[in-house]
């Protein structure tokens, strides 16, 4: 429980390929959450097809909101505010969720809150199901590692809603690297879970893939690693040898995790934090979670798997803190397809 004013938030998320809505109390207690995934629809393209995503959000948004309110046994009148992801994300997708939120907020006379999707991933660390004992709340200053399909960055948070970017990827995001390497290895979309699964049967020491440590910075780079995997695949193919998919997946995954883990630990030490948050789709990766959960130096907050990949509960959590701290928006706000946290 926070010491901020109580509030119930309805949140909507449509930044990429999930149409989602959630009802959350006091920034933490999740009453209802619905995620309609379009994953199967995009799998045949090997990635998210923006036009298809936007169209599908239009079809799903009303049923998803209705289902969420029905599961909560509530109406829009029971909410204190309506939140929606404003960015970053696909323009045609964002516009569907933000406009739905505007319509609901205007119709019911509720405040509107535009939420940064990345902020949502970080605030997923506050979530718990309403009927569960709340996990410990992150205590500031907090170091947040955000690893998703579009972003990989380390942010220092001295207090709620403040972000000091310590470093970010110079090229591919961690999730993007998983997705691209999956494609190289002939594994299905989305790449993260399929690489993880293939890696379970593989030897992480089979291939010595490079680690871009970028010493003296907290930046990341994964494109060299991806290229190293590509070169190895090409070399084996030219020699007419089979691709050892499991060994390659395991060796690639180990290289990504090692860099993410070590650099986060180093940043946490340097900045004297006690608490680390790991959020974003890649935080669903079991070996990455295990690396953080098995160390004893810091208190690590990693949300349960269902809150790692895109959902609206996390948008409601970030939306709650924005609302409680007085950051509501006017109806004139527009989507922000590019919206850095800091
Ligand atoms: O946060 P998210 O759902 O969407 C974005 O905001 O981008 O993250 C999606 C990314 C994808 O690149 C996906 O491959 C990756 O998260 N991902 C994983 C795992 N589950 C999802 N990466 C590694 N291991 C996983 N288990
Ligand atoms: Zn996301």
XYZ file of C-alpha atoms and ligand atoms in Angstrom:
369
model
C 0.000 0.000 0.000
C 1.355 3.407 -0.866
C 0.716 6.487 1.281
C -0.736 8.344 -1.711
C -4.472 8.958 -2.150
C -6.503 5.879 -3.028
C -7.817 5.618 -6.589
C -9.237 3.124 -9.024
C -7.921 3.336 -12.589
C -9.174 1.848 -15.852
C -6.233 1.549 -18.234
C -5.912 0.741 -21.928
C -2.844 -0.475 -23.811
C -2.577 -0.667 -27.613
C 1.007 0.315 -28.421
C 1.942 -2.804 -30.374
C 0.209 -6.146 -30.937
C -1.751 -6.588 -27.717
C -5.156 -4.997 -27.115
C -5.399 -4.794 -23.340
C -7.448 -3.232 -20.550
C -7.212 -3.432 -16.762
C -8.804 -2.149 -13.557
C -6.329 -1.444 -10.775
C -6.682 -0.094 -7.242
C -4.151 2.165 -5.546
C -1.394 1.505 -8.055
C -0.913 -2.094 -7.009
C -3.964 -4.296 -6.524
C -5.150 -5.734 -9.832
C -8.915 -6.290 -9.952
C -9.243 -7.346 -13.594
C -7.018 -7.569 -16.652
C -7.624 -8.653 -20.237
C -4.977 -9.115 -22.927
C -6.111 -9.961 -26.465
C -2.968 -10.969 -28.285
C -2.611 -10.694 -32.055
C 0.554 -12.777 -31.977
C -0.817 -15.562 -34.194
C -1.889 -13.030 -36.789
C 1.616 -11.541 -37.041
C 3.521 -14.831 -36.810
C 3.146 -15.443 -40.551
C 4.923 -12.125 -41.268
C 7.721 -12.951 -38.797
C 7.048 -9.676 -36.952
C 4.359 -7.128 -36.176
C 2.617 -5.809 -39.294
C 1.512 -2.262 -38.311
C -1.593 -2.010 -40.520
C -2.874 -5.384 -39.354
C -2.208 -4.404 -35.732
C -4.148 -1.143 -36.012
C -7.108 -2.818 -37.688
C -7.217 -5.551 -35.070
C -7.112 -3.012 -32.209
C -10.176 -1.333 -33.729
C -12.015 -4.668 -33.709
C -10.911 -5.709 -30.205
C -10.872 -2.522 -28.168
C -14.556 -2.295 -27.173
C -14.968 -6.024 -26.340
C -11.721 -5.962 -24.331
C -12.826 -2.946 -22.265
C -16.312 -4.411 -21.744
C -14.877 -7.766 -20.688
C -12.516 -6.111 -18.229
C -15.228 -4.035 -16.555
C -17.495 -7.104 -16.442
C -14.763 -9.179 -14.749
C -14.311 -6.364 -12.208
C -18.127 -6.162 -11.687
C -17.808 -2.426 -12.207
C -18.755 0.313 -14.632
C -16.842 3.314 -15.876
C -18.668 5.278 -13.161
C -16.720 3.332 -10.505
C -13.373 4.621 -11.829
C -11.474 7.667 -10.594
C -9.591 8.119 -13.876
C -8.920 6.576 -17.283
C -5.342 5.937 -18.410
C -4.000 4.907 -21.805
C -0.630 4.332 -23.390
C 0.282 7.469 -25.327
C 3.621 6.191 -26.659
C 6.141 5.015 -27.654
C 4.716 2.545 -30.151
C 3.024 2.134 -33.519
C 1.080 5.297 -34.408
C -1.940 3.535 -35.895
C -2.145 1.256 -32.866
C -1.674 3.940 -30.194
C -4.356 6.160 -31.660
C -7.013 3.459 -31.150
C -6.353 3.056 -27.419
C -5.863 6.737 -26.646
C -9.024 7.729 -28.496
C -11.030 5.024 -26.728
C -9.734 6.363 -23.397
C -10.622 9.924 -24.381
C -14.154 8.867 -25.297
C -14.641 7.027 -22.010
C -13.126 9.810 -19.911
C -15.103 12.525 -21.639
C -18.361 10.595 -21.551
C -18.058 9.768 -17.844
C -16.457 13.062 -16.795
C -13.261 11.400 -15.529
C -9.682 12.654 -15.723
C -7.488 11.310 -18.549
C -3.912 10.152 -18.033
C -1.499 9.558 -20.916
C 1.066 6.952 -19.902
C 4.518 6.208 -21.273
C 4.665 2.517 -22.186
C 8.231 2.234 -20.860
C 7.120 3.729 -17.563
C 4.419 1.063 -17.550
C 7.002 -1.717 -17.868
C 8.904 -0.260 -14.901
C 5.745 0.117 -12.780
C 4.784 -3.507 -13.441
C 7.070 -4.124 -10.449
C 4.363 -2.659 -8.176
C 1.601 -5.012 -9.369
C -0.038 -7.889 -7.561
C -3.375 -9.661 -7.912
C -5.938 -8.102 -5.557
C -6.349 -11.400 -3.667
C -2.592 -11.922 -3.207
C -0.319 -10.665 -0.452
C 1.497 -7.660 -1.970
C 5.190 -8.247 -2.655
C 7.607 -5.691 -1.133
C 7.299 -2.292 -2.779
C 10.438 -1.020 -4.564
C 12.218 1.586 -2.428
C 13.889 4.643 -3.952
C 16.488 5.176 -5.214
C 15.811 2.328 -7.643
C 17.758 1.178 -10.668
C 15.433 0.029 -13.462
C 16.595 -2.274 -16.238
C 14.053 -2.082 -19.033
C 14.411 -4.737 -21.704
C 11.703 -5.080 -24.341
C 11.282 -5.565 -28.066
C 11.943 -1.920 -28.824
C 14.043 -0.691 -25.873
C 16.938 -1.661 -23.647
C 17.937 0.906 -21.069
C 19.077 1.499 -17.530
C 17.320 4.265 -15.614
C 18.003 5.582 -12.140
C 14.824 6.603 -10.316
C 15.350 8.864 -7.293
C 11.590 9.116 -6.744
C 8.296 8.304 -8.469
C 8.132 9.238 -12.174
C 11.685 10.601 -12.366
C 14.151 8.877 -14.680
C 17.832 9.490 -15.191
C 18.984 7.473 -18.155
C 22.347 5.908 -17.356
C 22.619 4.046 -20.639
C 20.695 2.497 -23.509
C 21.244 0.301 -26.513
C 23.219 1.853 -29.338
C 21.593 -0.418 -31.910
C 19.206 -3.377 -31.402
C 17.064 -3.771 -28.289
C 17.574 -7.009 -26.355
C 14.165 -8.382 -27.422
C 14.838 -7.363 -31.010
C 18.108 -9.336 -30.899
C 16.201 -12.390 -29.628
C 13.643 -11.957 -32.421
C 16.276 -11.540 -35.167
C 18.410 -14.453 -33.974
C 15.297 -16.641 -33.774
C 14.646 -15.859 -37.427
C 18.270 -16.710 -38.328
C 17.914 -20.042 -36.552
C 14.551 -20.786 -38.166
C 12.691 -20.504 -34.850
C 9.125 -19.129 -34.749
C 7.986 -15.612 -33.821
C 8.074 -14.218 -31.163
C 11.761 -14.994 -30.898
C 12.359 -14.589 -27.165
C 10.315 -17.534 -25.936
C 11.387 -19.777 -28.835
C 15.101 -19.032 -28.351
C 14.696 -19.695 -24.619
C 12.975 -23.001 -25.327
C 15.569 -24.116 -27.893
C 18.360 -23.088 -25.496
C 17.099 -25.490 -22.819
C 18.547 -28.362 -24.851
C 21.766 -26.532 -25.739
C 25.226 -25.900 -24.324
C 25.769 -22.191 -23.538
C 29.544 -22.678 -23.843
C 29.368 -24.281 -27.317
C 29.987 -20.994 -29.171
C 32.132 -18.087 -27.975
C 29.914 -15.233 -29.130
C 31.144 -11.677 -28.440
C 29.985 -9.529 -25.510
C 29.913 -5.782 -26.161
C 30.915 -4.542 -22.706
C 31.286 -0.899 -23.826
C 33.440 -0.291 -20.743
C 32.987 3.012 -18.933
C 29.387 3.390 -20.122
C 26.064 1.788 -19.290
C 25.166 1.492 -22.945
C 24.405 -1.786 -24.643
C 24.970 -3.099 -28.157
C 23.563 -6.345 -29.527
C 23.993 -6.009 -33.283
C 27.571 -7.382 -33.246
C 26.343 -10.442 -31.411
C 23.541 -10.923 -33.920
C 26.054 -10.600 -36.784
C 28.327 -13.159 -35.105
C 25.427 -15.636 -35.031
C 24.667 -14.877 -38.696
C 28.311 -15.449 -39.714
C 28.418 -18.753 -37.893
C 25.162 -19.899 -39.524
C 26.509 -18.905 -42.976
C 29.848 -20.654 -42.339
C 28.134 -23.893 -41.310
C 25.744 -23.687 -44.264
C 28.610 -23.150 -46.727
C 30.324 -26.209 -45.288
C 27.106 -28.174 -45.704
C 26.922 -28.826 -41.962
C 23.690 -28.864 -39.909
C 22.975 -25.811 -37.722
C 23.226 -26.754 -34.035
C 20.198 -24.623 -33.185
C 20.031 -25.463 -29.469
C 23.740 -24.761 -28.862
C 23.585 -21.515 -30.825
C 20.435 -20.380 -29.023
C 21.968 -21.202 -25.628
C 25.282 -19.478 -26.434
C 23.513 -16.378 -27.791
C 21.151 -16.201 -24.818
C 24.062 -16.517 -22.370
C 25.892 -13.635 -24.091
C 22.853 -11.335 -23.837
C 22.098 -12.209 -20.225
C 25.688 -11.871 -19.053
C 25.950 -8.321 -20.372
C 22.527 -7.239 -19.087
C 23.182 -8.734 -15.656
C 26.765 -7.564 -15.149
C 26.169 -4.019 -16.345
C 23.062 -3.656 -14.186
C 24.928 -4.910 -11.113
C 27.782 -2.510 -11.818
C 25.402 0.456 -12.218
C 23.566 -0.475 -9.021
C 26.857 -0.547 -7.089
C 28.084 2.724 -8.536
C 24.833 4.545 -7.763
C 24.407 3.114 -4.284
C 20.906 1.730 -4.812
C 19.529 -1.189 -2.836
C 16.619 -1.993 -5.152
C 16.647 -3.099 -8.792
C 13.609 -3.427 -11.058
C 13.789 -5.615 -14.149
C 10.900 -5.037 -16.575
C 9.828 -5.429 -20.208
C 9.161 -8.498 -22.336
C 12.694 -9.877 -22.017
C 12.294 -9.967 -18.218
C 10.093 -13.026 -18.907
C 13.313 -14.882 -19.781
C 13.889 -17.575 -17.153
C 17.722 -17.616 -17.135
C 17.748 -13.788 -16.934
C 15.305 -13.883 -14.010
C 17.369 -16.581 -12.321
C 20.564 -14.548 -12.675
C 18.972 -11.634 -10.812
C 16.983 -13.679 -8.316
C 19.955 -15.821 -7.273
C 22.177 -12.901 -6.219
C 21.956 -11.527 -2.673
C 23.539 -8.097 -3.056
C 20.384 -6.211 -4.094
C 16.635 -6.489 -3.635
C 15.365 -7.373 -7.091
C 11.795 -6.759 -8.204
C 10.810 -8.745 -11.299
C 7.106 -8.963 -12.036
C 5.386 -12.326 -12.488
C 5.488 -13.528 -16.113
C 1.962 -12.322 -16.915
C 2.997 -8.691 -16.223
C 6.314 -8.841 -18.162
C 5.031 -8.768 -21.719
C 2.603 -6.059 -22.819
C -0.509 -5.648 -20.667
C -2.705 -2.832 -19.357
C -2.192 -3.534 -15.635
C 1.250 -1.947 -15.867
C -0.233 1.071 -17.645
C -2.762 1.382 -14.830
C 0.048 1.209 -12.240
C 2.035 3.996 -13.896
C -1.243 5.848 -14.530
C -2.138 5.648 -10.843
C 1.122 7.267 -9.734
C 0.703 9.979 -12.370
C -2.844 10.611 -11.157
C -2.003 10.511 -7.450
C 0.908 12.898 -7.977
C -1.220 15.342 -9.947
C -0.149 14.619 -13.514
C -3.437 14.318 -15.371
C -3.828 15.398 -18.986
C -6.287 17.406 -21.056
C -8.381 15.953 -23.876
C -6.099 17.645 -26.421
C -3.175 15.237 -25.839
C -2.029 13.310 -28.867
C -0.103 10.080 -29.276
C 3.704 10.199 -29.071
C 5.081 7.325 -31.238
C 8.585 8.343 -30.061
C 8.696 9.313 -26.391
C 11.932 8.881 -24.432
C 11.549 8.469 -20.675
C 14.203 11.091 -20.012
O 7.522 -5.650 -23.659
P 7.136 -6.428 -24.836
O 6.002 -7.397 -24.713
O 6.800 -5.487 -26.033
C 7.529 -4.314 -26.268
O 7.270 -3.307 -25.591
O 8.457 -4.406 -27.117
O 8.446 -7.193 -25.303
C 8.438 -8.047 -26.390
C 9.824 -8.611 -26.546
C 9.981 -9.432 -27.818
O 11.152 -9.021 -28.483
C 10.087 -10.851 -27.295
O 10.859 -11.700 -28.122
C 10.745 -10.633 -25.954
O 10.140 -9.473 -25.447
N 10.521 -11.766 -25.039
C 11.503 -12.555 -24.564
C 10.876 -13.583 -23.810
N 9.520 -13.350 -23.843
C 9.331 -12.238 -24.594
N 12.834 -12.487 -24.723
C 13.567 -13.461 -24.142
N 13.043 -14.484 -23.418
C 11.705 -14.568 -23.231
N 11.190 -15.570 -22.513
Zn 6.236 -3.427 -24.042
